[in-house]
Structure formats: C-alpha cells, structure tokens
XYZ file of C-alpha atoms in Angstrom:
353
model
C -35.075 9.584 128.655
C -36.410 5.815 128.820
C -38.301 3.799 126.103
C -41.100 3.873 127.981
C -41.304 7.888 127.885
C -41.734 8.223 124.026
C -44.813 8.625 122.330
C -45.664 6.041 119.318
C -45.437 7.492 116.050
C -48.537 6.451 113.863
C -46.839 6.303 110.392
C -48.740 8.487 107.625
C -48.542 6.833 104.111
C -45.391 6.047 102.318
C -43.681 6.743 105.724
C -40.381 5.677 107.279
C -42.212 4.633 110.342
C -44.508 2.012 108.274
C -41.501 -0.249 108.872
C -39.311 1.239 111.250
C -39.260 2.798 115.279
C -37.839 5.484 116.586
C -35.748 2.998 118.138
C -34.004 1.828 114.502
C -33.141 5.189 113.983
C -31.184 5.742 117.284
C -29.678 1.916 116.497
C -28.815 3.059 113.826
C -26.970 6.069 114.389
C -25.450 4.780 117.491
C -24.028 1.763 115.544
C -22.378 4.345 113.008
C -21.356 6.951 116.148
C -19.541 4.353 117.803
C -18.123 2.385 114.624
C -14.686 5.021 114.601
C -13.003 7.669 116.282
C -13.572 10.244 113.671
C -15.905 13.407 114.737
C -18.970 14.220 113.479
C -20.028 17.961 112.515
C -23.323 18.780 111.905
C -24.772 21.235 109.551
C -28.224 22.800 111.256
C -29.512 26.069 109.611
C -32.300 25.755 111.827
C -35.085 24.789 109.881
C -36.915 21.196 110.256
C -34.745 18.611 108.319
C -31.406 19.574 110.289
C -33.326 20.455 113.230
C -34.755 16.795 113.184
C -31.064 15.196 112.230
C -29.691 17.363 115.499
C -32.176 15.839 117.672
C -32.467 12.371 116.512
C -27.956 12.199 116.832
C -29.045 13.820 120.378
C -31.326 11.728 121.268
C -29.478 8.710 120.407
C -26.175 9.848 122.056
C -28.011 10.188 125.473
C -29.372 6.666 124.930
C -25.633 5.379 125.411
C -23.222 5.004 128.614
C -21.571 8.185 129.489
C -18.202 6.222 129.123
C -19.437 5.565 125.314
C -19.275 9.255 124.822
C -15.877 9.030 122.644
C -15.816 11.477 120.350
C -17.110 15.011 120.063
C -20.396 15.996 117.711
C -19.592 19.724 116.241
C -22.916 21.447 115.679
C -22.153 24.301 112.653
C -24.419 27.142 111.615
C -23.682 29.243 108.792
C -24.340 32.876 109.414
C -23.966 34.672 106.039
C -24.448 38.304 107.818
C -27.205 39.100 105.751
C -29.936 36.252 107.386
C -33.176 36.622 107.817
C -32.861 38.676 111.081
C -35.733 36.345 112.490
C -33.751 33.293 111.481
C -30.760 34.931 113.334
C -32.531 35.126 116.773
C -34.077 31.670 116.336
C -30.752 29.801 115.307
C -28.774 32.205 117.836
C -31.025 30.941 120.591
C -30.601 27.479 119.888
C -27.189 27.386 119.572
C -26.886 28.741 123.217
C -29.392 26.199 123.969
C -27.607 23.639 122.767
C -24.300 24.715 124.334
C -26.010 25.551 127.811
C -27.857 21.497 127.508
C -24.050 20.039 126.688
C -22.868 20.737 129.670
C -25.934 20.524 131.900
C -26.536 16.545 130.416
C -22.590 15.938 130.068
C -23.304 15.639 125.990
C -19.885 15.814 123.677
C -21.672 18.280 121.720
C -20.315 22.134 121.189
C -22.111 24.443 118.651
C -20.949 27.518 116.941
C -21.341 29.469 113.790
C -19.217 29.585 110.857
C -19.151 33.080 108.532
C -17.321 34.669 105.588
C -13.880 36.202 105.897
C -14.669 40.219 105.732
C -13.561 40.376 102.374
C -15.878 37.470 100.901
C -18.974 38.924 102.711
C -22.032 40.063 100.728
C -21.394 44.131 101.134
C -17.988 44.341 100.732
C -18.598 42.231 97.336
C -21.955 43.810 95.983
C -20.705 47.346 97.430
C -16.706 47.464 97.409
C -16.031 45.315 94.273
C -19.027 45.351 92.409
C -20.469 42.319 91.961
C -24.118 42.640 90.363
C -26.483 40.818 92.361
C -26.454 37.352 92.198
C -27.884 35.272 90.022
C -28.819 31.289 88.496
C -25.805 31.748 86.260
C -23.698 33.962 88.334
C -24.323 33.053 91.973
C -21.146 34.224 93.230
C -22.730 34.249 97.273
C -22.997 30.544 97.808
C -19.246 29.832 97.761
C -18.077 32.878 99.336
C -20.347 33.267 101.874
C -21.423 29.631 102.755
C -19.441 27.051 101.388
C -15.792 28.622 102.305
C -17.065 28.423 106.150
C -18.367 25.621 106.212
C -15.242 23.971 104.527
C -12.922 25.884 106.666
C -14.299 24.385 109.381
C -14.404 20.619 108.291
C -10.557 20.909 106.912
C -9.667 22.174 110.570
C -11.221 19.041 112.279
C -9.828 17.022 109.358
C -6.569 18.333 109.952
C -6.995 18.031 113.633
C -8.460 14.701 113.963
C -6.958 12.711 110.306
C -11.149 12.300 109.516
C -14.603 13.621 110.123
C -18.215 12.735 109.386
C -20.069 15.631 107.989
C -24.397 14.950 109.012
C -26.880 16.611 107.343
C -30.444 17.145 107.111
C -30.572 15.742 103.619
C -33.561 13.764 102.129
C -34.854 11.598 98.995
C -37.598 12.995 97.395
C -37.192 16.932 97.525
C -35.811 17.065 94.462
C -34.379 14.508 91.764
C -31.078 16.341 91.867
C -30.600 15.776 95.338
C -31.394 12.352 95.090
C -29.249 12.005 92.192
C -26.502 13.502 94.357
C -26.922 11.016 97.091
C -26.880 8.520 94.937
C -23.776 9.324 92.686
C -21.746 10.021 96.193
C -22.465 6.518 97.508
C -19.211 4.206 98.888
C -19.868 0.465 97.920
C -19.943 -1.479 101.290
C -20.015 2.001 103.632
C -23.075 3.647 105.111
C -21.298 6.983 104.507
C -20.633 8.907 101.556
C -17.948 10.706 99.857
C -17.906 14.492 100.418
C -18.350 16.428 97.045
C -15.035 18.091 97.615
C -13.260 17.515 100.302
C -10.752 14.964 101.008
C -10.968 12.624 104.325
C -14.985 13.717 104.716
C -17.576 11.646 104.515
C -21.366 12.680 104.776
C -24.002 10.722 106.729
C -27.838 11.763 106.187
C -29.780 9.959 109.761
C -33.033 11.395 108.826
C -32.598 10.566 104.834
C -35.553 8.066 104.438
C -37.974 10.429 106.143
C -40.860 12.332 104.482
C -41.700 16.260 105.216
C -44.563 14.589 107.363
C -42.208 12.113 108.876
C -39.722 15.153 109.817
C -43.182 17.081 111.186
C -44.472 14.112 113.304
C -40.967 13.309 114.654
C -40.624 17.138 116.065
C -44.110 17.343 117.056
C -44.257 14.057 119.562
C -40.197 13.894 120.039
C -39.541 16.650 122.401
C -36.454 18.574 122.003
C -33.682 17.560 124.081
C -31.899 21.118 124.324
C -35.201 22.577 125.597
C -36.115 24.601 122.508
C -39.869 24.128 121.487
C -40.515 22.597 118.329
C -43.972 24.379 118.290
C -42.412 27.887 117.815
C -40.533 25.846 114.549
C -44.236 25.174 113.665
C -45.371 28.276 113.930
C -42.246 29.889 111.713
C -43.150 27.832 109.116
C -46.353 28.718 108.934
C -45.977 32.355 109.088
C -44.174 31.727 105.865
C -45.300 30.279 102.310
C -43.169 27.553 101.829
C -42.031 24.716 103.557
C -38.547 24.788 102.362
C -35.231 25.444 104.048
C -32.166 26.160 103.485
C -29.826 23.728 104.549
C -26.022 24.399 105.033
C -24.708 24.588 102.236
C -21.461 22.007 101.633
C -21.363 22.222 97.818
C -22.703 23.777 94.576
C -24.936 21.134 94.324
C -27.551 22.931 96.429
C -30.262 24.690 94.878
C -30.638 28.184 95.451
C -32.548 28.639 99.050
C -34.081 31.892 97.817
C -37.822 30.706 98.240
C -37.386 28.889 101.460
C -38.222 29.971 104.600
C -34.710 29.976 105.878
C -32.540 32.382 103.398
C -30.995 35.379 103.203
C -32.966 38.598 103.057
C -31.084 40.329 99.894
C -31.120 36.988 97.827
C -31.964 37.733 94.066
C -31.318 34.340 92.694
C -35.196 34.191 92.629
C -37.544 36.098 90.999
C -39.505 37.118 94.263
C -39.199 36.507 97.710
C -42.401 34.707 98.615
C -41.252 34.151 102.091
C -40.544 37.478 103.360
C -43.632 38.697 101.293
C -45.399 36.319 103.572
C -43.845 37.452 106.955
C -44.468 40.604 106.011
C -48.347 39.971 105.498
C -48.624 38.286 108.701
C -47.803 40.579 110.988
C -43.878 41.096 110.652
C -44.393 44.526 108.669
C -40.776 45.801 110.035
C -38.979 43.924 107.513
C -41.153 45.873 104.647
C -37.957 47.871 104.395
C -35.801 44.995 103.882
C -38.449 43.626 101.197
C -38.089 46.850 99.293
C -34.243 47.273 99.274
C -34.123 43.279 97.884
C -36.868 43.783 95.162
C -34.627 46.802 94.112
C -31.483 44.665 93.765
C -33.866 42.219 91.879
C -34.565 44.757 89.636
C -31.204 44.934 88.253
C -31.179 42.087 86.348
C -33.576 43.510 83.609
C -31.119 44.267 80.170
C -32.003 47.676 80.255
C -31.214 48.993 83.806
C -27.608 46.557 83.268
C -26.515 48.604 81.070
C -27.527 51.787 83.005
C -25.951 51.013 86.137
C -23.092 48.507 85.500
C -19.739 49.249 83.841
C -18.533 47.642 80.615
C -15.240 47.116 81.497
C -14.381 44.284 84.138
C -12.452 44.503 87.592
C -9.308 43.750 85.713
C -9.894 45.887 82.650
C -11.090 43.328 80.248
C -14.312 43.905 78.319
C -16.186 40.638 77.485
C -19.098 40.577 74.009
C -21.677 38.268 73.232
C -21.360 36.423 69.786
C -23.210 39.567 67.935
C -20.382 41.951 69.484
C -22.201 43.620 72.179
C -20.425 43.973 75.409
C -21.654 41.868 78.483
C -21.908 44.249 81.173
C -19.287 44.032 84.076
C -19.423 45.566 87.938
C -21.720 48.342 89.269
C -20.682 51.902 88.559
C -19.057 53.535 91.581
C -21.822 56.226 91.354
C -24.347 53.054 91.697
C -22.577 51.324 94.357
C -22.604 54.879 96.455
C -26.255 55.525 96.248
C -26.943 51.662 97.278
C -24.230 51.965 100.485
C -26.562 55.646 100.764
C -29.985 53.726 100.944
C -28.269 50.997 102.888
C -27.527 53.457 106.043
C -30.579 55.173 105.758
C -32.645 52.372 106.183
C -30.373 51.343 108.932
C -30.629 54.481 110.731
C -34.341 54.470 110.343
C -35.285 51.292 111.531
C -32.363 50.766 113.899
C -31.164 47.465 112.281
C-alpha cells in the first residue's frame, strides 16, 4: 500500500488528526518497532481500540523493507470459554485472517488465543468449588481466567527472548483511572512503560492519543490489511448499547467489562447486562437463554437468597462474621451447584450450544 492510496482523514474536534497524519503514526511506531530486538505481543479482544492498534502496527510494518522485518509481532486473544459466542466467531475469524494474511504478505505476525488452565476456568470454579458469582469486591474471574493467560504468555516470550513489548488498545480519556494508570506507569526518557506486574515488559499504547471518533474514522477510511471488514465491526457495535469493549485484560487495573459490548455472557459484576439485552432485542433472540441463566446468577447476590443457597463454612472449614457476629456466607451448597450444572445441560441440549 502507497501514500498515495490512503484516504485523508478530516479531523473531528479535539482530534489526534488536528495535528497529526496517518503518516506520524506509522513513523512513529516504526521508529519504536525497529529501535530493539525485543518482540512485541499484542492484546486484541476484537473490539475497535485493539482492532485499530492491530492495524495501525500492520499497516506500518508493511510500510518497511522486507529485510527490516526483524522481530516477530505476537497477536494474543483471550478466550475465557464463556465469551459472547458472537464475539467468539468474530475474533475466531480474524485470527485465521490474520494468520492466513502473514503468510500471504510475508508479515512477522502469528496470532493465537490464550485461555485458563481447566482448573481456573469459570465452571469448574462457580460449579466444582463454589465460588459465588463474581462480584466488584470479589471478582475472582479476571485473574483466573484472563490475566493468568495473558501473563503466561508474555513470561514465555520474556523467557524466550530476555524482553518483550506488550501493545495495547489503551486510551486517555475513557476513564480517569486509566489515565491515571498510564500516567503512574510512565519511564522518564522511554516511550514505553513499565508493565503493572511483570518484570522485563514494557507496554506501548500506538493508538493512545486517539478519540472514540478518531478510532471510528481510522477503521472506517483505513481498510483492513488482513481482509476483515471493518463495517461488520460497525455494525456489532451498533447492534449493541454501548460502545465499550473489553480489552485484554493485563492487570487488575481494568474495570469490569461487564457492560461492554465485548464480555463474557455469565458476567455478574454488573447489575444488568445491557449489551446482550440489546442483541437480544435486535434480532439475536437465541441468546435469550443465555440472558436468563446470567440474570439468575445475578440474582444471587441479594442477602437473602446468600444465605439460602451458599454455605457458612468456607472451602477450608473456616467460618468468617461481620463485626455484629453474623457469619459472611461462603461457597454454594452442593445441592445449589447440582441444580445450576442441571439447568446448565439442559439449556445446552436445547439450544445445541
């Protein structure tokens, strides 16, 4: 792809593209690709913001000599088993997409998914140990099923290669924890960042300056270099209420992706699932099921129904009390935990999940 073949982004307010090109941004991240030896692994989850950083580190990989080409680019997915089965197809497809376009262009990109050890997945947790569903103050998913991966993964290239460069979809302005995050993590004199956690990361955010219209009018005139079309991205969004995603997650910093358009079905960290309400009302009515089973596990976060269904002493045989002496309840009842794995394989039986 030449210059010459790219449209010319006209900058909306307050935009990164007021004072900068399309060009600056591929400068940019060629100057950083090419500054070390050190890999870079990207964290897509398929909605706009890491879809955007993927193609923009595309983009401005192809713009270089194929002898330039020094170092791999991982492209990571985390796949928690209990996705949004549209969000599975869609990130599925690109992934192969991606994979299939590597080869075809002679890229140095490889993507792949990362996912819970068996033991750390949501079932065997919420239906083998019993975990209560998760919630704000006991969100015991994230780091089982998401960050684990994810750091797996990283630690194996850092262990393979001395260093890697973690990019992500990450932006100022959604929230003023993430900024505050971005900020606190910043290297004096570096354009990277220190990982929360792990040692011999760094982070890298191409696509930090833009705004959610900035990441819309780059994947509506930039066309995909993989093949995928950006319009069907559109069109998912739409089909949902809100114009979050959720992005992979790296550390505990991230808020809960319960309300975004790209979460897991059986989250409960929110009060409702607007997004799957949504799909359902326009026009994906098969996941009604799905819908139901969450709002159920919702449920069991009133006091009352607690008490009913979870037992008072913990996994190890402890019993924890509040300050006034009442016990704080601990995992589901076995009896509860059967009838969930019951409505579980019904549903699966009759909708053929």
């Amino acid at each position: 792809m030449n210059d010459s073949d790219l449209p010319i982004i006209e900058p909306p307010p307050k935009s990164y593209f007021t004072s900068n090109t399309t060009d600056d941004l591929y400068a940019h991240i060629q100057k950083l690709y090419l500054a070390d030896s050190r890999p870079w692994v990207i964290g897509y989850s398929g909605g706009k913001d890491s879809t955007a950083t993927v193609q923009a580190v595309w983009i401005a990989i192809s713009k270089l000599n194929k002898s330039q080409h020094h170092k791999q680019v991982f492209v990571i997915s985390s796949d928690t088993y209990v996705e949004t089965p549209v969000i599975v197809d869609h990130i599925t497809n690109n992934l192969n997409q991606i994979n299939v376009a590597a080869v075809e262009q002679g890229m140095p990109f490889s993507a792949q998914k990362v996912s819970p050890k068996t033991e750390d997945t949501f079932w065997v947790c919420l239906l083998g140990k019993g975990y209560p569903a998760p919630t704000t103050r006991f969100r015991w998913c994230t780091d089982r099923m998401k960050i684990r991966p994810a750091d797996t993964f990283i630690l194996d290239r850092v262990a393979e290669f001395g260093s890697v460069v973690m990019i992500l979809g990450a932006r100022r302005g959604e929230s003023g924890t993430r900024d505050q995050v971005l900020s606190a993590r910043e290297i004096e004199g570096s354009e990277f960042r220190r990982h929360a956690t792990l040692p011999n990361a760094y982070v890298y955010a191409p696509i930090e300056m833009f705004s959610a219209d900035d990441v819309w009018t780059y994947l509506g005139q930039i066309e995909c270099p993989w093949g995928a079309d950006n319009a069907v991205l559109l069109g998912m969004y739409r089909m949902a209420s809100s114009d979050g995603e959720c992005p992979l997650v790296v550390d505990t910093s991230t808020p809960s992706c319960g309300n975004s358009r790209f979460g897991c079905w059986v989250c409960t960290v929110v009060e409702s699932d607007s997004s799957m309400e949504s799909m359902v009302d326009n026009g994906e009515e098969w996941m009604e099921p799905l819908l139901e089973f969450r709002n159920e596990l919702a449920s069991h976060r009133d006091p009352s129904k607690k008490r009913e269904l979870r037992e008072i002493k913990r996994r190890n045989g402890r019993v924890f009390r509040k300050a006034d002496g009442t016990p704080i309840p601990g995992p589901y009842k076995f009896k509860q935990r059967k009838k969930m794995l019951t409505q579980l394989l019904k549903l699966q039986k009759k909708k053929g999940f």
